[in-house]
Amino acid sequence: MIKQPEEIALMAEAGKLLAQVFTHLDQLNLIGMSTMQVNDIVDHYITQDLQARPASKGQYGYSYALNSSRNHVVCHGVPSPTEILQNGDIVNFDITLEKHGFIADSSKTYLVGEVAPAAKRLVQVTYEALWKGIQAVRPGARLGDIGFAIESHVRKHGYTVVREYCGHGIGREMHEAPEVLHWGKPRTGLTLREGMVFTIEPMINQGKAEVDTEDDGWSVVTVDGKWSAQFEHTVAVTKDGVRVLTLRPDEKLGG
């Protein structure tokens, strides 16, 4: 569970490359693109331009470089040549990248064209909630502090936190200990120590928190059809706080 400084340095390299993938996606006009087109762009960019590996591809029998979760899809959406991104959609791209044997994991929800104010608000509050969780990370804090910070912010805005899925430790494997819940009570749960590396990735729903899995066996959707948003970063616990290993060039600490 505890990574050595040289291991975190390698993870930071993977995280920097993954941040470049999102910068590359930022330049696309997503309107009219299929989610499979986006997948293929990401696959090519990771393997050819960055000389890295899309770590999701082949993991658990999954065949693609990313998950594309649009509107009412909460997570694990499967890219498709027939799913066309429309003006007004929101879509989360969840991408993993391996370099030098270490994996970074991050996701971002994109606004496609002109998006309704209610959907924009959902996306903004979800992004803020991610950073509330990140700001709770420091040696001696507890995992419950992260979840409490996230859920408190979300509830204040009338949204719900998906409970079936959580953040996770990460390193040479995509999923390691510990599980990082996006709800919780302060001063409960595992105590954070310098060298821990894990993801924080809240999935926030406009309506009910309950979700269901579609017949493809992957796509998780809201039970009421209302929309969902997600953001994710890979973070390391440092001597005096937190380091965001997948921080994008357009971001600053604190969101």
PDB file of N, CA and C in Angstrom, residues 7-8 19-20 25 37 45 49 54 122 151 171 193 214 222 253:
ATOM      1  N   GLU A   7       8.970   5.096  -6.676  1.00  0.00           N
ATOM      2  CA  GLU A   7       7.758   4.572  -7.298  1.00  0.00           C
ATOM      3  C   GLU A   7       6.756   5.696  -7.572  1.00  0.00           C
ATOM      4  N   ILE A   8       6.640   6.605  -6.634  1.00  0.00           N
ATOM      5  CA  ILE A   8       5.732   7.743  -6.832  1.00  0.00           C
ATOM      6  C   ILE A   8       6.226   8.618  -7.983  1.00  0.00           C
ATOM      7  N   ALA A  19      -2.488  13.274 -18.158  1.00  0.00           N
ATOM      8  CA  ALA A  19      -3.003  14.646 -18.232  1.00  0.00           C
ATOM      9  C   ALA A  19      -2.920  15.179 -19.657  1.00  0.00           C
ATOM     10  N   GLN A  20      -1.866  14.802 -20.381  1.00  0.00           N
ATOM     11  CA  GLN A  20      -1.718  15.238 -21.779  1.00  0.00           C
ATOM     12  C   GLN A  20      -2.817  14.668 -22.661  1.00  0.00           C
ATOM     13  N   LEU A  25      -7.804  15.800 -25.814  1.00  0.00           N
ATOM     14  CA  LEU A  25      -9.259  15.725 -25.989  1.00  0.00           C
ATOM     15  C   LEU A  25      -9.905  17.109 -25.930  1.00  0.00           C
ATOM     16  N   GLN A  37     -15.086   6.825 -31.989  1.00  0.00           N
ATOM     17  CA  GLN A  37     -14.074   7.685 -32.598  1.00  0.00           C
ATOM     18  C   GLN A  37     -13.166   8.286 -31.521  1.00  0.00           C
ATOM     19  N   TYR A  45      -3.273   8.005 -29.547  1.00  0.00           N
ATOM     20  CA  TYR A  45      -2.439   9.023 -28.901  1.00  0.00           C
ATOM     21  C   TYR A  45      -1.585   8.411 -27.781  1.00  0.00           C
ATOM     22  N   ASP A  49       1.829   8.442 -29.772  1.00  0.00           N
ATOM     23  CA  ASP A  49       2.437   9.728 -29.400  1.00  0.00           C
ATOM     24  C   ASP A  49       3.147   9.659 -28.050  1.00  0.00           C
ATOM     25  N   PRO A  54      -2.648   1.917 -22.918  1.00  0.00           N
ATOM     26  CA  PRO A  54      -3.959   2.150 -22.302  1.00  0.00           C
ATOM     27  C   PRO A  54      -4.300   0.985 -21.382  1.00  0.00           C
ATOM     28  N   LEU A 122     -24.624  20.563 -12.387  1.00  0.00           N
ATOM     29  CA  LEU A 122     -24.255  19.222 -11.918  1.00  0.00           C
ATOM     30  C   LEU A 122     -22.770  18.966 -12.126  1.00  0.00           C
ATOM     31  N   GLU A 151     -19.476  14.226   0.262  1.00  0.00           N
ATOM     32  CA  GLU A 151     -20.927  14.117   0.374  1.00  0.00           C
ATOM     33  C   GLU A 151     -21.553  15.371   0.966  1.00  0.00           C
ATOM     34  N   GLY A 171      -1.316   1.428  -8.421  1.00  0.00           N
ATOM     35  CA  GLY A 171       0.146   1.361  -8.531  1.00  0.00           C
ATOM     36  C   GLY A 171       0.522   0.498  -9.711  1.00  0.00           C
ATOM     37  N   ARG A 193      -1.365   7.660   5.420  1.00  0.00           N
ATOM     38  CA  ARG A 193       0.072   7.721   5.698  1.00  0.00           C
ATOM     39  C   ARG A 193       0.811   8.173   4.451  1.00  0.00           C
ATOM     40  N   GLU A 214     -26.685  -2.132 -17.343  1.00  0.00           N
ATOM     41  CA  GLU A 214     -27.388  -2.484 -18.569  1.00  0.00           C
ATOM     42  C   GLU A 214     -26.983  -3.878 -19.055  1.00  0.00           C
ATOM     43  N   THR A 222     -28.302   5.502 -14.112  1.00  0.00           N
ATOM     44  CA  THR A 222     -29.194   5.909 -13.027  1.00  0.00           C
ATOM     45  C   THR A 222     -30.530   5.194 -13.179  1.00  0.00           C
ATOM     46  N   LEU A 253      -4.118  23.505  -8.041  1.00  0.00           N
ATOM     47  CA  LEU A 253      -4.519  22.819  -6.813  1.00  0.00           C
ATOM     48  C   LEU A 253      -5.672  23.571  -6.170  1.00  0.00           C
TER      49      LEU A 253
END
